[in-house]
CSV table of C-alpha atoms in Angstrom, one decimal:
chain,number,residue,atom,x,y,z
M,1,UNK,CA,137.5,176.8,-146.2
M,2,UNK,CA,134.7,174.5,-144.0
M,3,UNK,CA,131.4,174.7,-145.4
M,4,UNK,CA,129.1,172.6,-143.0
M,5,UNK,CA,125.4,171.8,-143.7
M,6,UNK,CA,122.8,169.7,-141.8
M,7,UNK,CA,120.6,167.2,-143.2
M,8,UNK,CA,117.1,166.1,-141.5
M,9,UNK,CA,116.4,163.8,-144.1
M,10,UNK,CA,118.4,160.9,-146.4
M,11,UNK,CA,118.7,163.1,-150.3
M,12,UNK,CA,121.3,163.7,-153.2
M,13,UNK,CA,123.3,166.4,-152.0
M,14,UNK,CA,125.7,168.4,-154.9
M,15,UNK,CA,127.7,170.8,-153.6
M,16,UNK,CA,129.6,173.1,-156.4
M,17,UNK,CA,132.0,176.3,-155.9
M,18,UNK,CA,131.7,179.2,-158.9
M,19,UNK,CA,133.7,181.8,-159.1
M,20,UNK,CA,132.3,185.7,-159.1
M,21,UNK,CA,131.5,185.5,-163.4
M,22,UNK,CA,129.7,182.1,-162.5
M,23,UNK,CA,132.1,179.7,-163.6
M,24,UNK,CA,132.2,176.2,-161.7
M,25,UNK,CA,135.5,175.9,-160.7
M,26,UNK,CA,134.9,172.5,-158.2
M,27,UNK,CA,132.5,170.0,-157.5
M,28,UNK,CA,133.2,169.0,-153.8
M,29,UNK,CA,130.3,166.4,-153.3
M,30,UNK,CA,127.5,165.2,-155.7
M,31,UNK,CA,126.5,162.0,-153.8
M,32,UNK,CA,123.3,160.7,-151.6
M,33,UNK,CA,124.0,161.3,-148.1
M,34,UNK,CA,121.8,159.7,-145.1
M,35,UNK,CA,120.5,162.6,-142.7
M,36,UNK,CA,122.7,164.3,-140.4
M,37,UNK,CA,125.7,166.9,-140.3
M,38,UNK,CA,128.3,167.1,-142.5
M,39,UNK,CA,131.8,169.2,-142.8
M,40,UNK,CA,133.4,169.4,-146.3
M,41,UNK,CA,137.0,171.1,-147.0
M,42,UNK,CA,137.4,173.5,-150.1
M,43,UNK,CA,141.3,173.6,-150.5
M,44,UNK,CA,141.7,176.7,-153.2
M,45,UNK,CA,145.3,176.6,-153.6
M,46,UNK,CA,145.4,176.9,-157.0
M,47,UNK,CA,142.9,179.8,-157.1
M,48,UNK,CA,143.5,183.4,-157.3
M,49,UNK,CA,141.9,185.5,-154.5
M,50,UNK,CA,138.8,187.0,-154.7
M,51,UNK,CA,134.8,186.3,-154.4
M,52,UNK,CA,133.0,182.8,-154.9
M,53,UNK,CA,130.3,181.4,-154.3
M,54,UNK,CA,128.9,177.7,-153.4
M,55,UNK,CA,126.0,176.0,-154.0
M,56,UNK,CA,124.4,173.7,-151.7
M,57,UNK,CA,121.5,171.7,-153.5
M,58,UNK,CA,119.2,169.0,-151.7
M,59,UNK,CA,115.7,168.0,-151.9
M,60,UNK,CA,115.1,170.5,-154.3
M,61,UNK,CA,116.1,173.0,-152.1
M,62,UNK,CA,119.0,175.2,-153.0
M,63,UNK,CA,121.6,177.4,-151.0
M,64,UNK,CA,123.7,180.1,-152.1
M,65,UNK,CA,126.4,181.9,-149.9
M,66,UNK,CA,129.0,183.7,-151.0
M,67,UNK,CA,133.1,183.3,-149.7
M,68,UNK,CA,135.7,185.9,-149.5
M,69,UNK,CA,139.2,184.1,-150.7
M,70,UNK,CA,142.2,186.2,-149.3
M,71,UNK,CA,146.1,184.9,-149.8
């Protein structure tokens, strides 16, 4: 899965993926980044499929979309 995001200023970005009962089951970026666009891969190999969600947070603004995981 791609998850891509945009940045118009420099912040600390975290990006986490939870599964449907709200368990974190990865941390795919907790970093500053400068501004700009970004692409990050989420390789779920080793998960069953099913619903999760990710969790972009930057400049105390967060972002919550949710991902359909079919094998």
């Amino acid at each position: 899965t791609t998850i891509k995001f945009d940045l118009p200023k420099n912040s600390k970005v975290t990006l986490e993926i939870f599964n449907i009962l709200g368990e974190k089951v990865a941390t795919l970026l907790s970093a500053s980044l400068l501004s700009g666009s970004y692409t990050y891969e989420w390789d779920a190999g080793g998960l069953a499929s099913g619903v999760y969600l990710y969790r972009l947070e930057a400049r105390n603004q967060v972002e919550v979309r949710k991902m359909v995981l079919m094998k």
